[in-house]
Amino acid sequence: MASSYLLQSPNFSNNLKLSSRPNTLKATPRFLSIKAAAAASSNTPANTASKGNNIRDEARRQYLTNPPQNQNFSAKYVPFNTDPVTNTESYSLDEIVYRSQSGGLLDVQHDISALKAFPGSYWRALFDSRVGKTTWPYGSGVWSKKEWVLPEISSDDIVSAFEGNSNLFWAERFGKQFLEMNDLWVKHCGISHTGSFKDLGMTVLVSQVNRLRKMNKPVFGVGCASTGDTSAALSAYCASAGIPSIVFLPADKISIAQLVQPIANGAFVLSIDTDFDGCMQLIREVTSELPIYLANSLNSLRLEGQKTAAIEILQQFDWEVPDWVIVPGGNLGNIYAFYKGFNMCKELGLVDKIPRLVCAQAANANPLYLYYKSGWDEFKAVKANSTFASAIQIGDPVSIDRAVYALKQSNGIVEEATEEELMDATAQADSTGMFICPHTGVALTALMKLRKSGVIGPTDRTVVVSTAHGLKFTQSKIDYHSKNIKEMACRFANPPVSVKADFGSVMDVLKKYLSKTPK
Ligand SMILES: Cc1ncc(COP(=O)(O)O)c(C=O)c1O
Ligand SMILES: N[C@@H](CCOP(=O)(O)O)C(=O)O
């Protein structure tokens, strides 16, 4: 899939405008500005500038002159989903470790009892107080939850583009027109620094690498295998910190817009004649031999950043819990990250329940769906076939165990989308003013199926997670709208009309258009 289109400018908009929406909705999403006791918020750009400093210097001085009280928060790696009584294995986050002794996944475990010393109302007010500011590092949607992410890192070591705080879009017209729903939302995680949700995890991982390098740990650079978005985020955050990045890409399987991102950001790019699963295998072998730190979501640090999107959704709904959250799944770290974010909010008293999660896969790359349909009987990796949702063309997801756990704990569901279904859903969403990526089309297809079967009701508050910007995937849209896809009807195509350059021809075309188009 080739395209000459480039990514649009970063957009860190929040949803303040939506606060004037009709009150037929269950709650009005908004970001509050309550002053929280522990919020350090005096270094606004105006007074920072007047002191002749930058925001990082100011944060450092604030910390030294007014260190936070009673904040003995900490986190460590533990084996994923094992009994802490019988298995006491754990590692400092300053160690370079991706797997447990038994070869299983790791998880970042926070000292929940220290966090519980503060009531849910404290955390809600603290997080709300930090939204929309430029206070370093809390202006980031990820680092505004620093105590729950990497509590021990110095703000000085953080590498951030003030990611997060992404728009929660009320999909009013799409919901009404295609689904008879009035409370449908799209969380635009792709409207971000490098155009995907990967920024949320990468700021955390690269910040920790920055700290490790300052501690003289053996980290020459950071590497990943990628279907295009992880590599874009990794290379941007590394470039911003002056850290070498190395990316393994499956040759000819990612969009041009995604390919150009690490190239432009100065990464060492290897285009490898295999698929993503092949690249993943190679980067795992390479990072166990060379001083290259692994940046894929096998590394549980990433998920600490990605989980903040779940917290942000609750915050945007003024801490009301939606009924459903639908996430497209590939390597399957993100569905667990959403579960973890929601569950922490419940455990720490910010909310009293969690939403039901739906993971949506492309039918051409659907190992989780097949596993779910077998009644979680036996997991079998698949050979992933080509899909327009190219960033989830993954047959052997590293986080399969995390995904199953998240779905079981949230009474979750797995759905799949054929190529035609996902492209139609993408075009339908775009026709209502969005400009989504095909992976979001996969998630919307899952929603359509669950609405049709009545599992999701017309008034259920539902959030579809949009994972990347549509501008990264323009070639698929061009193919669709020019009806240039084999064996696809492209029912919602809207091709341009070629007209001769004379008044009569233009008038004829317009009259025909006006007579056919409903007002
Ligand atoms: C745009 C996009 N959507 C969805 C996903 C799936 O996320 P995960 O691999 O965490 O399941 C990815 C990456 O895999 C992606 O790049
Ligand atoms: N879609 C991903 C695939 C790798 O996922 P990760 O979360 O494990 O890094 C990409 O963009 O590379």
XYZ file of C-alpha atoms and ligand atoms in Angstrom:
547
model
C 0.000 0.000 0.000
C 1.772 3.123 -1.178
C 0.875 6.690 -0.411
C 2.519 10.045 -0.857
C 0.513 11.660 1.914
C 2.169 12.740 5.138
C 0.950 12.916 8.687
C -0.866 16.039 9.807
C 0.367 18.335 12.560
C 0.083 17.083 16.134
C -3.168 17.994 17.819
C -3.479 17.841 21.568
C -7.058 19.051 21.735
C -9.281 18.094 24.625
C -13.031 18.089 24.604
C -13.920 21.303 26.347
C -16.310 22.201 23.531
C -18.387 19.137 24.213
C -19.456 20.443 27.597
C -22.359 22.247 25.945
C -23.882 19.040 24.549
C -27.560 18.291 25.257
C -28.348 16.870 28.678
C -30.084 13.813 27.210
C -26.692 12.151 27.670
C -26.025 10.264 30.869
C -23.305 12.723 31.925
C -21.518 15.662 30.437
C -17.877 14.802 29.748
C -15.512 17.532 30.715
C -12.209 18.186 32.338
C -12.567 19.887 35.709
C -10.083 22.305 37.184
C -10.423 21.668 40.924
C -7.299 22.704 42.829
C -5.883 19.589 44.433
C -3.845 19.894 47.550
C -0.845 18.151 46.126
C -0.841 19.865 42.752
C 2.210 21.954 42.050
C 0.778 24.422 39.580
C 2.492 27.776 40.025
C 4.816 27.531 37.038
C 2.467 28.710 34.318
C 4.175 29.741 31.078
C 3.704 33.400 31.964
C 5.442 33.369 35.316
C 8.001 30.789 34.182
C 8.986 33.004 31.292
C 9.141 36.068 33.485
C 11.676 34.264 35.671
C 13.726 33.565 32.560
C 13.486 29.759 32.963
C 12.090 26.831 31.097
C 9.381 24.541 32.465
C 11.837 21.744 33.278
C 14.087 24.080 35.324
C 11.058 25.393 37.116
C 9.812 21.876 37.948
C 13.260 21.024 39.344
C 13.296 24.111 41.568
C 9.727 23.445 42.751
C 10.727 19.931 43.721
C 13.797 21.070 45.668
C 12.090 23.920 47.493
C 8.791 22.162 48.064
C 9.239 18.369 47.926
C 5.977 16.396 47.857
C 4.854 15.127 51.268
C 3.799 11.576 52.158
C 4.464 10.134 48.757
C 6.251 6.835 49.274
C 4.925 5.408 46.057
C 6.836 2.676 44.282
C 6.493 0.010 41.601
C 8.347 -3.161 40.597
C 8.173 -5.954 38.034
C 6.438 -9.166 39.114
C 5.487 -12.255 37.083
C 2.145 -11.648 35.407
C -0.908 -13.198 37.087
C 0.832 -15.359 39.667
C 0.025 -15.742 43.352
C 2.229 -13.256 45.290
C 2.196 -15.560 48.341
C 3.719 -18.548 46.573
C 5.758 -16.566 44.016
C 7.821 -13.766 45.497
C 9.927 -13.142 42.381
C 10.253 -9.416 41.649
C 12.626 -6.974 39.976
C 13.391 -3.290 40.291
C 12.238 -1.218 37.320
C 15.897 -0.232 36.983
C 16.770 -3.795 35.964
C 16.767 -4.818 32.318
C 14.343 -7.709 32.318
C 11.399 -8.557 30.057
C 10.430 -12.084 31.145
C 9.980 -13.936 34.440
C 12.264 -16.832 35.452
C 9.745 -19.284 33.995
C 9.714 -17.369 30.694
C 6.290 -15.830 31.337
C 5.173 -12.213 30.999
C 5.931 -9.579 33.613
C 3.650 -6.902 34.999
C 4.407 -3.596 36.704
C 2.982 -3.856 40.202
C 2.377 -0.666 42.173
C 2.425 -0.413 45.951
C -1.341 -0.282 46.154
C -1.419 0.138 49.927
C 0.652 3.356 49.648
C -1.694 4.663 46.940
C -4.720 3.636 49.024
C -3.569 5.936 51.827
C -5.274 8.607 49.730
C -9.011 8.373 48.980
C -10.441 8.145 45.460
C -11.631 11.756 45.735
C -8.003 12.876 46.248
C -6.829 11.141 43.083
C -9.751 12.400 41.025
C -9.122 15.983 42.107
C -5.346 15.677 41.630
C -5.632 14.275 38.106
C -8.324 16.782 37.143
C -6.228 19.688 38.423
C -3.414 18.879 36.021
C -5.341 18.774 32.744
C -4.585 21.357 30.106
C -1.606 22.943 31.895
C 1.996 23.251 30.810
C 3.403 22.315 34.207
C 6.287 19.886 33.637
C 5.634 16.958 33.354
C 1.958 16.998 34.324
C 0.779 18.712 31.130
C 1.076 15.254 29.586
C -2.025 13.073 29.859
C 0.295 10.239 30.869
C 2.454 12.094 33.387
C -0.555 13.825 34.937
C -0.936 10.336 36.473
C 2.778 10.007 37.300
C 2.187 8.498 40.762
C 0.367 5.587 39.072
C 2.788 5.247 36.163
C 6.455 5.547 37.175
C 6.272 7.027 40.675
C 10.005 7.005 41.302
C 11.360 8.591 38.144
C 12.721 12.105 38.455
C 10.747 14.620 36.404
C 14.127 15.633 35.024
C 14.509 12.273 33.257
C 11.102 12.323 31.615
C 10.926 12.483 27.817
C 7.482 13.797 26.901
C 5.668 15.506 24.038
C 2.690 16.251 26.306
C 0.954 13.243 24.788
C -2.512 12.075 25.850
C -5.438 14.333 26.742
C -6.887 13.210 23.417
C -10.341 14.151 22.245
C -13.277 11.995 23.308
C -15.494 12.651 20.307
C -19.267 12.402 20.573
C -20.095 10.380 17.443
C -23.566 11.859 17.316
C -24.313 11.467 13.623
C -22.634 8.086 13.163
C -24.463 6.750 16.218
C -27.877 8.013 15.111
C -27.591 7.277 11.408
C -26.088 3.805 11.461
C -26.755 2.361 14.911
C -29.696 4.176 16.507
C -27.420 5.047 19.398
C -27.327 8.382 21.218
C -24.411 7.844 23.558
C -21.591 6.707 21.305
C -18.082 8.128 21.672
C -14.801 7.723 19.850
C -11.617 8.138 21.886
C -9.210 9.624 19.367
C -5.916 8.209 20.669
C -4.486 8.639 17.159
C -4.717 12.419 17.327
C -1.353 12.507 18.998
C 2.303 13.393 18.558
C 3.174 10.591 16.097
C -0.396 9.755 15.134
C -1.138 6.703 17.273
C -1.768 5.544 20.841
C 1.796 4.221 20.975
C 2.967 7.654 22.177
C 1.303 6.958 25.521
C 3.489 3.939 26.194
C 6.608 5.207 24.495
C 6.993 8.315 26.649
C 7.204 5.971 29.652
C 9.595 3.495 28.098
C 11.974 6.095 26.665
C 11.919 8.077 29.920
C 12.969 4.959 31.830
C 15.709 4.318 29.250
C 16.891 7.895 29.718
C 17.140 7.207 33.455
C 18.944 3.878 32.904
C 21.499 5.538 30.631
C 22.143 8.230 33.226
C 22.726 5.386 35.712
C 25.322 3.989 33.256
C 23.313 0.826 32.628
C 24.316 -0.996 29.424
C 21.761 0.536 27.050
C 23.270 1.679 23.772
C 19.924 2.205 22.087
C 16.309 1.082 21.926
C 14.826 -1.345 19.386
C 11.459 -2.655 18.273
C 9.699 -4.746 15.677
C 6.799 -2.852 14.224
C 3.819 -2.731 11.918
C 4.450 1.011 11.703
C 3.145 2.802 14.775
C 5.455 1.539 17.518
C 8.441 2.394 15.304
C 7.130 5.906 14.644
C 6.656 6.581 18.348
C 9.954 5.001 19.368
C 11.988 6.951 16.861
C 10.346 10.275 17.714
C 10.809 9.965 21.488
C 14.367 8.665 21.086
C 15.224 11.488 18.700
C 13.870 13.996 21.165
C 16.142 12.573 23.913
C 19.176 11.961 21.686
C 18.998 8.176 22.126
C 19.701 5.843 19.147
C 16.683 3.859 17.923
C 16.685 0.719 15.787
C 13.504 -0.486 14.072
C 12.698 -3.781 12.362
C 9.943 -3.390 9.785
C 8.298 -6.097 7.662
C 9.200 -5.129 4.071
C 6.285 -3.729 2.021
C 3.732 -4.286 4.770
C 3.389 -0.816 6.273
C 2.099 2.459 4.831
C 4.478 5.014 3.349
C 3.394 7.566 5.945
C 4.404 5.145 8.707
C 7.671 4.208 7.004
C 8.781 7.793 6.584
C 8.342 8.587 10.272
C 11.362 6.650 11.669
C 13.382 7.580 8.594
C 12.761 11.276 9.209
C 13.435 10.915 12.938
C 16.866 9.416 12.288
C 16.232 5.822 13.381
C 18.328 2.947 12.034
C 15.653 1.278 9.892
C 15.874 -2.376 8.841
C 13.330 -3.415 6.229
C 13.197 -7.192 6.638
C 11.793 -9.723 4.215
C 9.327 -11.288 6.655
C 6.078 -10.427 8.428
C 5.639 -8.711 11.809
C 5.807 -12.000 13.726
C 9.149 -12.736 12.035
C 10.461 -9.266 12.963
C 9.264 -9.735 16.546
C 11.128 -13.015 16.841
C 14.307 -11.382 15.494
C 14.193 -8.350 17.790
C 13.707 -10.623 20.806
C 16.819 -12.581 19.855
C 18.830 -9.443 19.090
C 17.911 -7.644 22.315
C 19.012 -10.641 24.353
C 22.489 -10.451 22.737
C 23.157 -6.723 22.270
C 22.793 -3.689 24.558
C 19.587 -2.715 22.794
C 16.567 -2.198 25.029
C 13.325 -3.831 23.839
C 10.524 -1.332 23.192
C 7.661 -3.619 22.173
C 4.761 -4.160 24.543
C 6.285 -7.429 25.670
C 8.065 -4.884 27.871
C 5.417 -4.173 30.508
C 6.619 -0.582 31.028
C 4.811 0.430 27.838
C 1.455 -0.609 29.221
C 1.839 1.717 32.214
C 1.562 4.651 29.811
C -1.128 3.101 27.644
C -3.375 2.414 30.660
C -3.763 6.174 31.206
C -6.122 6.342 28.196
C -8.637 4.355 30.263
C -8.252 6.710 33.224
C -8.639 9.645 30.851
C -11.937 8.276 29.498
C -13.350 8.098 33.038
C -12.069 11.587 33.728
C -13.675 12.920 30.542
C -16.999 11.422 31.623
C -16.588 13.154 34.973
C -15.782 9.768 36.550
C -18.884 7.999 35.251
C -18.138 4.536 33.900
C -19.194 3.739 30.314
C -20.973 0.449 29.633
C -18.664 -0.723 26.833
C -15.166 0.022 25.550
C -14.153 -1.467 22.191
C -10.454 -1.776 21.320
C -8.856 -3.133 18.116
C -6.302 -5.825 18.965
C -3.069 -7.032 17.345
C -0.117 -7.774 19.627
C -2.734 -7.477 22.418
C -0.954 -5.248 24.915
C -3.478 -2.434 24.634
C -6.597 -4.359 25.621
C -4.818 -5.317 28.855
C -3.616 -1.744 29.363
C -7.246 -0.549 29.195
C -8.305 -3.207 31.689
C -5.467 -2.247 34.021
C -6.308 1.464 33.911
C -9.991 0.858 34.614
C -9.255 -1.681 37.308
C -6.812 0.604 39.157
C -9.498 3.283 39.244
C -11.884 0.787 40.798
C -9.361 -0.610 43.258
C -8.347 2.855 44.416
C -11.930 4.070 44.837
C -12.224 6.538 41.951
C -15.126 4.544 40.460
C -17.123 1.535 41.615
C -17.080 -0.721 38.539
C -15.334 -1.249 35.218
C -16.787 -1.308 31.682
C -17.196 -4.464 29.627
C -14.350 -4.710 27.135
C -14.588 -5.820 23.516
C -11.467 -6.718 21.554
C -11.892 -6.471 17.777
C -9.650 -8.284 15.289
C -9.359 -8.363 11.512
C -10.672 -11.726 10.232
C -7.408 -12.035 8.293
C -5.385 -11.936 11.521
C -7.674 -13.333 14.203
C -5.895 -15.713 16.621
C -7.614 -14.207 19.681
C -11.038 -14.421 18.038
C -10.517 -18.109 17.210
C -9.339 -18.795 20.746
C -12.403 -17.010 22.191
C -14.745 -18.902 19.862
C -13.195 -22.199 21.004
C -14.329 -21.340 24.546
C -10.724 -20.482 25.485
C -9.902 -24.113 24.834
C -6.563 -24.007 23.055
C -4.582 -21.051 21.697
C -3.073 -21.493 18.254
C -0.971 -18.817 16.559
C -1.993 -18.206 12.928
C -0.230 -17.021 9.796
C -1.596 -13.482 9.516
C -2.888 -12.619 6.063
C -2.713 -9.251 4.423
C -5.294 -6.788 5.735
C -6.103 -3.119 5.204
C -5.791 -2.925 8.991
C -2.087 -3.506 8.450
C -0.970 -2.438 11.933
C -2.823 -5.446 13.410
C -1.593 -7.991 10.878
C -0.214 -10.145 13.692
C -0.638 -13.915 14.040
C 1.295 -14.693 17.212
C 0.527 -11.906 19.719
C 3.029 -11.615 22.561
C 0.400 -10.467 25.069
C -2.133 -13.225 24.473
C -2.209 -14.148 28.193
C -2.716 -10.526 29.196
C -5.601 -10.150 26.733
C -7.383 -13.298 27.913
C -7.035 -12.153 31.514
C -8.455 -8.696 30.704
C -11.405 -10.156 28.806
C -12.255 -12.713 31.466
C -12.065 -10.103 34.255
C -14.281 -7.643 32.372
C -16.893 -10.113 31.080
C -15.476 -9.228 27.682
C -16.205 -10.255 24.115
C -14.052 -10.776 21.007
C -15.373 -9.897 17.533
C -13.869 -9.927 14.067
C -14.243 -7.907 10.857
C -13.791 -8.968 7.241
C -11.946 -6.674 4.859
C -15.191 -5.470 3.320
C -16.817 -4.884 6.717
C -13.887 -2.896 8.074
C -13.519 -0.765 4.959
C -17.265 -0.065 4.791
C -17.328 0.897 8.471
C -14.340 3.201 7.947
C -16.067 4.909 5.001
C -19.325 5.226 6.945
C -17.531 6.845 9.878
C -15.643 9.181 7.556
C -18.930 10.188 5.894
C -20.062 11.528 9.278
C -17.044 13.778 9.708
C -14.394 11.490 11.131
C -11.240 10.427 9.293
C -10.390 7.146 10.923
C -7.805 4.428 10.365
C -8.850 0.929 9.229
C -8.176 -0.478 12.722
C -10.842 1.821 14.087
C -13.008 0.452 11.262
C -12.433 -3.012 12.753
C -13.635 -1.763 16.150
C -16.676 -0.051 14.607
C -17.564 -3.278 12.794
C -17.507 -5.104 16.121
C -19.857 -2.463 17.500
C -22.213 -2.811 14.524
C -22.363 -6.584 14.972
C -22.993 -6.342 18.701
C -25.708 -3.736 18.166
C -27.355 -5.898 15.520
C -27.398 -8.914 17.812
C -28.768 -6.741 20.635
C -25.805 -7.371 22.932
C -25.107 -3.626 22.982
C -28.307 -1.644 23.550
C -29.326 1.655 21.907
C -28.752 3.705 25.050
C -25.618 1.940 26.263
C -22.786 4.382 26.705
C -20.135 2.996 24.393
C -16.587 4.141 23.657
C -14.772 2.991 20.525
C -11.017 3.431 20.787
C -9.531 4.943 17.646
C -5.908 3.882 17.669
C -4.232 5.761 14.799
C -4.771 8.791 12.620
C -6.536 8.179 9.300
C -3.915 10.289 7.539
C -1.440 7.430 7.997
C -3.675 5.194 5.865
C -4.757 7.377 2.969
C -3.894 4.818 0.287
C -6.568 2.416 1.553
C -9.096 5.260 1.410
C -8.013 6.188 -2.109
C -8.387 2.557 -3.222
C -11.821 2.319 -1.620
C -13.206 5.569 -2.995
C -11.917 4.804 -6.476
C -13.555 1.333 -6.218
C -10.173 -0.114 -6.899
C -10.349 -3.103 -4.550
C -10.783 -6.590 -5.966
C -13.989 -8.354 -4.938
C -15.208 -5.404 -2.848
C -18.380 -3.493 -3.717
C -17.115 -0.338 -1.940
C -20.741 0.539 -1.156
C -19.933 3.868 0.438
C -17.410 5.066 -2.161
C -17.563 8.750 -3.037
C -15.349 9.152 -6.108
C -14.670 12.609 -7.559
C -16.578 13.529 -10.752
C -14.487 14.612 -13.730
C -16.089 17.552 -15.546
C -15.161 19.564 -18.616
C -14.024 23.105 -17.863
C -17.155 24.863 -19.166
C -20.115 26.445 -17.371
C -22.773 24.230 -19.016
C -21.095 20.963 -18.074
C -20.538 22.091 -14.500
C -24.197 23.223 -14.241
C -25.485 19.903 -15.608
C -23.485 17.934 -13.076
C -24.557 20.159 -10.204
C -28.275 20.061 -11.145
C -28.172 16.289 -11.259
C -26.450 16.230 -7.878
C -28.967 18.633 -6.295
C -31.976 16.715 -7.619
C -30.696 13.433 -6.164
C -29.356 14.610 -2.817
C -31.843 14.740 0.095
C -31.873 18.079 1.980
C -3.199 1.472 14.832
C -3.153 0.282 15.716
N -4.289 -0.183 16.215
C -4.321 -1.243 17.025
C -3.168 -1.907 17.363
C -3.281 -3.070 18.282
O -2.719 -2.822 19.539
P -2.141 -4.035 20.351
O -0.967 -4.557 19.590
O -1.745 -3.477 21.658
O -3.221 -5.058 20.431
C -1.944 -1.474 16.841
C -0.672 -2.175 17.103
O -0.639 -3.365 17.264
C -1.939 -0.337 16.020
O -0.789 0.138 15.540
N 0.929 -2.250 15.866
C 2.176 -2.385 16.498
C 2.637 -3.798 16.594
C 3.611 -3.975 17.738
O 2.939 -3.774 18.923
P 3.623 -3.453 20.307
O 2.578 -2.710 21.062
O 3.979 -4.748 20.917
O 4.839 -2.630 20.085
C 3.159 -1.470 15.775
O 2.766 -0.382 15.412
O 4.285 -1.830 15.580
